[in-house]
Coordinates of C-alpha atoms in Angstrom, one line a residue:
X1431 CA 0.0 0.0 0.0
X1432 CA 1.1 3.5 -0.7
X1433 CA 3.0 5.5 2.5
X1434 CA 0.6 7.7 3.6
X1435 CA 2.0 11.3 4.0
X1436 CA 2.8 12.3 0.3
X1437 CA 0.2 14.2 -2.1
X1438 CA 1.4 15.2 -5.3
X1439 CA 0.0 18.8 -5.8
X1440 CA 0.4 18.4 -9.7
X1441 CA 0.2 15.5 -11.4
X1442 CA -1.6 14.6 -15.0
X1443 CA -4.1 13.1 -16.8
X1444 CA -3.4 12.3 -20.5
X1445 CA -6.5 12.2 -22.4
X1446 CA -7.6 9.4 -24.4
X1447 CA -7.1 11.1 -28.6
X1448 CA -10.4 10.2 -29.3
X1449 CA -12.3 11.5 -26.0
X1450 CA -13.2 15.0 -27.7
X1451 CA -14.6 13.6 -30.7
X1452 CA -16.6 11.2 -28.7
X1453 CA -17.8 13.4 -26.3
X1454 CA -18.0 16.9 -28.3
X1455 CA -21.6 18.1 -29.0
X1456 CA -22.4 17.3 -32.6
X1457 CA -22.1 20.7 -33.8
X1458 CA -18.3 20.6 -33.0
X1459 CA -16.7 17.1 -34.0
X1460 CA -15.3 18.0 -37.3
X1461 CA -13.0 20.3 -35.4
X1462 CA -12.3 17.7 -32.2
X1463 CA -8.9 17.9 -30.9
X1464 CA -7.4 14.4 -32.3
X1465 CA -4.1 13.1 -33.1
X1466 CA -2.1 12.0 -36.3
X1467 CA 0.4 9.5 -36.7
X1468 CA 3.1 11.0 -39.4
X1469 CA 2.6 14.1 -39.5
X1470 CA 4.2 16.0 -42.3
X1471 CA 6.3 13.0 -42.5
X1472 CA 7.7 13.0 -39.1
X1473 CA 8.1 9.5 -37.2
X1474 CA 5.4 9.5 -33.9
X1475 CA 2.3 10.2 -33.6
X1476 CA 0.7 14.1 -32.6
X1477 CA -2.1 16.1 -30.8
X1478 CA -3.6 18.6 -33.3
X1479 CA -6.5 20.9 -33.0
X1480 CA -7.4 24.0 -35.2
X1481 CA -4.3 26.9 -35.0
X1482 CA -2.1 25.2 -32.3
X1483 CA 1.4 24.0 -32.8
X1484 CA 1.3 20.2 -33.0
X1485 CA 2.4 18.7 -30.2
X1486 CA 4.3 14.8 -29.9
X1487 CA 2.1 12.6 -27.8
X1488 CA 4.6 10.9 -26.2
X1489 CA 6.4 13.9 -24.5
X1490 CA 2.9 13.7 -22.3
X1491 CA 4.1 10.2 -21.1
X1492 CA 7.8 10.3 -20.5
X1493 CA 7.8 9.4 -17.0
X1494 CA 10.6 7.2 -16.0
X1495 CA 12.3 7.2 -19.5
X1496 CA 15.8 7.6 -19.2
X1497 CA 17.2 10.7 -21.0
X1498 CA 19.0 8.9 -23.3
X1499 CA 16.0 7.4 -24.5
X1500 CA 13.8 10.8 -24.9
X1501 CA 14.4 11.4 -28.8
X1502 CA 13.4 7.7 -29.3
X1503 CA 10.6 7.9 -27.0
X1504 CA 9.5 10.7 -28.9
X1505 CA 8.8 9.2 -31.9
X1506 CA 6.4 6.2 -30.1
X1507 CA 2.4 6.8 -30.4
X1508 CA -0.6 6.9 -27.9
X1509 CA -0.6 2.8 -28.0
X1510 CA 2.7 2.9 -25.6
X1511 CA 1.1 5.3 -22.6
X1512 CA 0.7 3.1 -19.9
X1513 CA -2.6 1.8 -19.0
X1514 CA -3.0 4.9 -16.1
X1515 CA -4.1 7.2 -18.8
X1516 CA -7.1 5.0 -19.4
X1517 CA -7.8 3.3 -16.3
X1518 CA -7.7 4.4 -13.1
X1519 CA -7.8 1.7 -11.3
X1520 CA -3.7 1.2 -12.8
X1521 CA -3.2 5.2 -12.0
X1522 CA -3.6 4.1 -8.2
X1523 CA -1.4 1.2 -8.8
X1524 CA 1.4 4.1 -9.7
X1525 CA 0.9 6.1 -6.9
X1526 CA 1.0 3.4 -4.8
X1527 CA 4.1 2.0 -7.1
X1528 CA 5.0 5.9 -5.9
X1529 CA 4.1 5.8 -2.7
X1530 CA 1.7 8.5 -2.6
X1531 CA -1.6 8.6 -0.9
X1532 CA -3.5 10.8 -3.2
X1533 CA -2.7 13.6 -6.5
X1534 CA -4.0 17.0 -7.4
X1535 CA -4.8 15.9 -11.3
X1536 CA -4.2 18.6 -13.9
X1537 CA -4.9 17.8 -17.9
X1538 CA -2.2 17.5 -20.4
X1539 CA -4.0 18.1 -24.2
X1540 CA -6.2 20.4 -22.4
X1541 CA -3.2 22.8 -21.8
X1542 CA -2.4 23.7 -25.3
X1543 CA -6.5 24.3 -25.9
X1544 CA -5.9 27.7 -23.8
X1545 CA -5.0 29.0 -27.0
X1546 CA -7.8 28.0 -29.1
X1547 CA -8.7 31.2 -31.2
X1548 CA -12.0 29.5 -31.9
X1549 CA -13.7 30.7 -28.4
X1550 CA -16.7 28.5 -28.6
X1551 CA -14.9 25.3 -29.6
X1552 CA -12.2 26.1 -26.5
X1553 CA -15.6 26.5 -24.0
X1554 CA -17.1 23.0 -25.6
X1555 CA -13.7 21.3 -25.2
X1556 CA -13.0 22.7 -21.5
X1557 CA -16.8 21.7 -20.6
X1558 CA -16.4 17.9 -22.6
X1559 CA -12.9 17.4 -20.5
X1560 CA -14.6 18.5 -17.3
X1561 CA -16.9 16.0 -17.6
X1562 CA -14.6 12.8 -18.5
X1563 CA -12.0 13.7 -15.5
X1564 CA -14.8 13.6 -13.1
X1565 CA -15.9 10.7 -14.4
X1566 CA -12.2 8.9 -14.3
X1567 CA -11.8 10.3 -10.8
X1568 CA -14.8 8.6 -9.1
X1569 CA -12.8 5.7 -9.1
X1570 CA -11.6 6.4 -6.1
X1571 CA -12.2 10.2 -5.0
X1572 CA -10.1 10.8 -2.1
X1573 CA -6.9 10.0 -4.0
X1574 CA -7.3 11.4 -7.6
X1575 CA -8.5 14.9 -7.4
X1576 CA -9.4 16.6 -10.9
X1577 CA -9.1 20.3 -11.3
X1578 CA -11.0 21.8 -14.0
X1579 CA -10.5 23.7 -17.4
X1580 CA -12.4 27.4 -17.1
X1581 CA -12.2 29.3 -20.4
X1582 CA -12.3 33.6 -19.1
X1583 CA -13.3 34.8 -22.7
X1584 CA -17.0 35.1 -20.9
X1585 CA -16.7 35.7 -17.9
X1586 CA -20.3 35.1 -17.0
X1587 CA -20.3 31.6 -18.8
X1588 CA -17.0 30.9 -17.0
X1589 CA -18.8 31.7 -13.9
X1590 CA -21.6 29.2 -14.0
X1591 CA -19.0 26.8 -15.5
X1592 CA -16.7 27.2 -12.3
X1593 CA -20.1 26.7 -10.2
X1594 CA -20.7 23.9 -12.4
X1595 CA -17.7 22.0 -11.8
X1596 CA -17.4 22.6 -7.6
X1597 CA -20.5 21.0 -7.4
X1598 CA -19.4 18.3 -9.6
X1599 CA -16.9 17.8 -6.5
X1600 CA -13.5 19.5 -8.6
X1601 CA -10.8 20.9 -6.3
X1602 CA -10.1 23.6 -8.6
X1603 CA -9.7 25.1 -11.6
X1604 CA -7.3 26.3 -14.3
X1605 CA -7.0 29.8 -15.6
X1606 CA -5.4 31.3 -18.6
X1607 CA -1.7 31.4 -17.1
X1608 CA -1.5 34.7 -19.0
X1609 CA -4.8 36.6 -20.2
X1610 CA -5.2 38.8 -23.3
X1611 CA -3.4 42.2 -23.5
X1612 CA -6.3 43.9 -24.0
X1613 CA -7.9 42.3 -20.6
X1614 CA -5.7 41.7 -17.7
X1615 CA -6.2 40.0 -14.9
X1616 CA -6.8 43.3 -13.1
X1617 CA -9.4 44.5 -15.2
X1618 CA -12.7 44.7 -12.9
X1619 CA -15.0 42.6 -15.6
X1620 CA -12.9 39.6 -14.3
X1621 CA -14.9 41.0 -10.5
X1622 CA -17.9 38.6 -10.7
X1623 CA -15.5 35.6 -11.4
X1624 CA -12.8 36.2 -8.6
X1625 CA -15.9 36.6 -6.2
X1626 CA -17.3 33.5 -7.2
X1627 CA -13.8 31.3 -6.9
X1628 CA -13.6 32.9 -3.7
X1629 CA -16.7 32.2 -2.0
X1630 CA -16.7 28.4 -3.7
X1631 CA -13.6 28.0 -1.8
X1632 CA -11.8 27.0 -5.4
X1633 CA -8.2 27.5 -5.8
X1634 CA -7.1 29.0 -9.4
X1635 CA -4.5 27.9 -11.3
X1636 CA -1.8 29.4 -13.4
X1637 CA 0.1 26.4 -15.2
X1638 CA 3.1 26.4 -17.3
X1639 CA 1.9 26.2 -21.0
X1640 CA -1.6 28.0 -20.8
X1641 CA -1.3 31.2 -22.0
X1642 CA -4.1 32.9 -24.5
X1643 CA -1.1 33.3 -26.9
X1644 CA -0.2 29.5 -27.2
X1645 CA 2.1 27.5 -25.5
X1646 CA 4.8 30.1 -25.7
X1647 CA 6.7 27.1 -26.9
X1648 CA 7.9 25.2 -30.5
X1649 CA 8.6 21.8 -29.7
X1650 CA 10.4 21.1 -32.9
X1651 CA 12.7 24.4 -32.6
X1652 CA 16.6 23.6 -32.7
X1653 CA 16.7 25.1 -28.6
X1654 CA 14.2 24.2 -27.0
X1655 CA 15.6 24.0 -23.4
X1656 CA 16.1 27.9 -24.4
X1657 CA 12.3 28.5 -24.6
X1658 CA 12.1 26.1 -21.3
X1659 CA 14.3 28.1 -19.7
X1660 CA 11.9 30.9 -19.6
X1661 CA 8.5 29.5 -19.4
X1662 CA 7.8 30.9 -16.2
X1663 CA 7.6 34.3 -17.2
X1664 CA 4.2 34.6 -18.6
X1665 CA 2.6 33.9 -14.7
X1666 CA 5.6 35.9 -13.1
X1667 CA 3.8 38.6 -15.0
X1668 CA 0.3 37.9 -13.9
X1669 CA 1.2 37.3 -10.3
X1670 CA 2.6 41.0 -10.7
X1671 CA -0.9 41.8 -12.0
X1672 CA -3.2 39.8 -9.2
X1673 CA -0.8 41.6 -6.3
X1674 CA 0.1 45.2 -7.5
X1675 CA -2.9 45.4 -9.4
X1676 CA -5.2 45.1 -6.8
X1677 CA -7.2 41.9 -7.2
X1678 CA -5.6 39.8 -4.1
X1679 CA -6.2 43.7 -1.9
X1680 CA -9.8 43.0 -2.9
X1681 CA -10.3 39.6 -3.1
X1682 CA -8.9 38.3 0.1
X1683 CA -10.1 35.2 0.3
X1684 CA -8.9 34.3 -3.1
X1685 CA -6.7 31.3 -4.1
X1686 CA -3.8 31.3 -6.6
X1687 CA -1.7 29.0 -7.5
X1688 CA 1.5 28.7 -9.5
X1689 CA 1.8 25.7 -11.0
X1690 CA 5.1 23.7 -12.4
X1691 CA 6.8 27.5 -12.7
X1692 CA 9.2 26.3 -9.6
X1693 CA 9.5 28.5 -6.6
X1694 CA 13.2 29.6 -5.9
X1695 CA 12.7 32.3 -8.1
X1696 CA 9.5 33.6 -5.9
X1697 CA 11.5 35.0 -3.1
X1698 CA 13.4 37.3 -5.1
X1699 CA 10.2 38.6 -7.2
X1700 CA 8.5 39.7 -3.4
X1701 CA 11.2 41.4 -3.0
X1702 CA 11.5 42.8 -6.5
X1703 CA 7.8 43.8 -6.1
X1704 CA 7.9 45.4 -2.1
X1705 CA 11.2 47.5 -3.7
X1706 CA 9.3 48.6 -6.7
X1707 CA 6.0 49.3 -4.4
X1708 CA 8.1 51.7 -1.8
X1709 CA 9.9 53.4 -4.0
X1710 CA 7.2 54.4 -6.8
X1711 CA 4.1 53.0 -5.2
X1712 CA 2.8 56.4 -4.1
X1713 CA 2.2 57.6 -7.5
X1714 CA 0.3 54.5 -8.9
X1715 CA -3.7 54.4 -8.7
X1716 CA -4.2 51.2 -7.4
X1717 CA -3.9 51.7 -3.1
X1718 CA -2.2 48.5 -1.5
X1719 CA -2.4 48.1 2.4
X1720 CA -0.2 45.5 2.9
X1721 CA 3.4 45.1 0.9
X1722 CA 3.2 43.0 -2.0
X1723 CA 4.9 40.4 -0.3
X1724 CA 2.9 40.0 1.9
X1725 CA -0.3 38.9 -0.8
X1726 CA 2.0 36.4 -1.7
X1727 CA 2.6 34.8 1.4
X1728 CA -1.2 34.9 2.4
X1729 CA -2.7 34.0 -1.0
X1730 CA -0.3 33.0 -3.8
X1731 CA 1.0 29.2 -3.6
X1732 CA 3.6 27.4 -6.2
X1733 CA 4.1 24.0 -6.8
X1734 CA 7.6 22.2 -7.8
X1735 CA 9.0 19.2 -9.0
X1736 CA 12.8 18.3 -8.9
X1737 CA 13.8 21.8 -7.4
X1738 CA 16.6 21.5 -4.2
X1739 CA 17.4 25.0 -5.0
X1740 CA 14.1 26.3 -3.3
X1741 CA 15.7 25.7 0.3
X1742 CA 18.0 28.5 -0.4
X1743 CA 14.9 30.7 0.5
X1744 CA 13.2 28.3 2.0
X1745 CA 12.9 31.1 5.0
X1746 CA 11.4 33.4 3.3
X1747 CA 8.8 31.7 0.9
X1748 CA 8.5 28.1 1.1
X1749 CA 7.8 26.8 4.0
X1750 CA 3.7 27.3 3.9
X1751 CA 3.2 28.0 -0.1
X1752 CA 5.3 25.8 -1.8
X1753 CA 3.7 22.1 -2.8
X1754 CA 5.6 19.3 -4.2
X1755 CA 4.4 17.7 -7.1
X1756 CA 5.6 14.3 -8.6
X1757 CA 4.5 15.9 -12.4
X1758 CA 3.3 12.0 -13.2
X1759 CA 3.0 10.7 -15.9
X1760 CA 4.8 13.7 -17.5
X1761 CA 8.8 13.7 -19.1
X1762 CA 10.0 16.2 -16.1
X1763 CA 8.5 13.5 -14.0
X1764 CA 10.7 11.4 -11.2
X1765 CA 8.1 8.5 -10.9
X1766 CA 8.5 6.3 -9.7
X1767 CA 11.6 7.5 -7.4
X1768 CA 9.5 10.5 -5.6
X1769 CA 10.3 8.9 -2.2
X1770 CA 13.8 8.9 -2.9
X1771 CA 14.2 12.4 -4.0
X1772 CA 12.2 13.7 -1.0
X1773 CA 14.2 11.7 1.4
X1774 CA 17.5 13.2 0.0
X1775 CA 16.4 16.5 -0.7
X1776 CA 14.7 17.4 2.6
X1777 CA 16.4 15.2 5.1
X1778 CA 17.6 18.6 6.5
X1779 CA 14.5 20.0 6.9
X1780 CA 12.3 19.5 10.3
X1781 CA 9.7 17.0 9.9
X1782 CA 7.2 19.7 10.8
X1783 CA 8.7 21.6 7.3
X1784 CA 8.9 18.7 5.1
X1785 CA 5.7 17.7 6.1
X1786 CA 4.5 20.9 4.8
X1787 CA 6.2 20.9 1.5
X1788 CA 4.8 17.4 0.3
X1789 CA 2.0 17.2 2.4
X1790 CA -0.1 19.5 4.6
X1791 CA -0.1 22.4 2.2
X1792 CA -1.5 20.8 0.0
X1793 CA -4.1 19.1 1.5
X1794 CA -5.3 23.0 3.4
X1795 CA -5.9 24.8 0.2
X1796 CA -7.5 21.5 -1.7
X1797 CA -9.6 20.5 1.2
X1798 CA -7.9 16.8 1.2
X1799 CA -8.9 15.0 4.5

């Protein structure tokens, strides 16, 4: 049986290629996300849909490949995920394989759907993949907890869909990790919405690779650890946004977290953003009556993966925000040596702090008995 003790704060579903066109109302099917095999005669097999960049399958199932194996891996179709993605009676085998007691469950195809320019195919897609992860996760509800996909385009409709899915039973919900220009995050249309996440109790999400632009990331560019490299800076910006714009000062019982964008970079940015605040903050229009720090610490959490640089500031940020996340069945995953890379990692820290990073925060802002 899995140790209990360990919840992963971000793991992944990988969605079945065919699920959208199943699923889809009728009207929208001949546009269903899908994949092709050979794709402008390159070996694998990839996730398309509409104006996104095509994206190789198998990166969404590189757990425990050895690096040395990835461009190989690569090339491999939807037939060699392993049975998890479709039955999650095997996903509990893995975190028990693992040994975790329960994961926060993000999608994987879902992610590049954030920049969908077709608006209403994006809302039908977010509502469709709802549906199925609650499905897969009343297999066993107290260890796989699905978050949901809200499209912010219409605010009103994302609304009643992020009413929709808490009484559904979802944890959460994802977020563009970056909104339109024209419509940032502290623009006051986006009021009715932050009200609602608050009083619902439902945390938001900002993940890695969800921006309205797209990805923010060509997987078939010559560097791509150089576009890696700087993922993170798309929800640096909007966490700027949610604290020096205002929306955490009037919201404060709202939830957001930053996920897969690491954390050692976060205490530096408080303190980037409580320098900025003293020096100039008098002459901006938005009032603040705490330091931007200190929205952070109360209302901003971050999950990471493989990160033993985050104790360097562990003081200062970490030790009630930060969640560990084992990032399953993902390529930056370490399934299935999580328990190994906590032990070594955090053998240091007191087991009242290492408790927090890989368990109790987690389970306080997604309500996980």
């Amino acid at each position: 049986m899995a140790q209990s003790g360990i919840i992963s704060a971000d793991s992944h579903f990988v969605e079945p290629p065919e699920m959208w066109a199943e699923r889809l109302d009728k009207k929208f099917r001949d546009k269903a996300p899908h994949t092709v095999k050979g794709l402008d005669g390159r070996k694998g097999e990839f996730f398309v849909c509409e104006n996104i960049n095509p994206i190789p399958v198998a990166g969404f199932f590189g757990a425990g490949v050895p690096t040395e194996e990835l461009a190989e891996h690569t090339k491999k179709g939807f037939e060699a995920a392993p049975a998890s993605v479709w039955d999650p009676a095997a996903r509990i085998k893995d975190q028990e394989r693992d040994g975790l007691e329960a994961e926060v469950i993000y999608t994987s195809m879902g992610m590049p759907l954030y920049g969908l320019d077709d608006v209403e195919l994006r809302d039908a897609c977010f509502r469709t993949y709802n549906d199925w992860s609650v499905e897969y996760c009343s297999h066993d509800p107290k260890r796989l907890l699905p978050l949901g996909l809200i499209s912010l385009q219409d605010i009103q409709a994302g609304t009643k869909e992020l009413e929709r899915i808490a009484q559904k039973g979802m944890r959460g919900a994802m977020i563009w990790a970056e909104p339109p220009d024209d419509r940032p995050y502290s623009h006051t249309a986006y009021d009715p919405f932050w009200a609602a996440a608050s009083e619902l109790n439902m945390p938001l999400s900002l993940h890695i690779l969800t921006g309205s632009k797209g990805m923010g990331i060509d997987f078939f560019a010559d560097n791509l650890a150089l576009q890696v490299s700087t993922l993170h800076h798309e929800v640096e910006r909007s966490i700027a946004v949610f604290v020096l714009g205002g929306v955490l000062e009037r919201f404060p019982k709202l939830t957001i977290v930053s996920a897969e964008n690491d954390v050692a970079w976060m205490p530096y940015f408080m303190w980037r953003m409580d320098f900025a605040h003293r020096r100039i903050g008098a002459v901006s229009s938005v009032k603040l009556s705490l330091k931007p720090s200190d929205y952070v610490k109360r209302q901003v959490y971050a999950t990471f993966i493989e990160e033993p640089i985050l104790l360097d500031g562990y003081h200062r940020y970490a030790a009630d925000n930060a969640m560990w996340s084992s990032d399953y069945p993902h390529t930056a995953a370490i399934w299935p040596r999580s328990q190994e890379f906590i032990k070594d990692t955090f053998s240091e820290l007191s087991e009242t702090d290492r408790k927090k990073l890989i368990h109790d925060t987690a389970a306080r802002v997604y309500r996980i008995e």
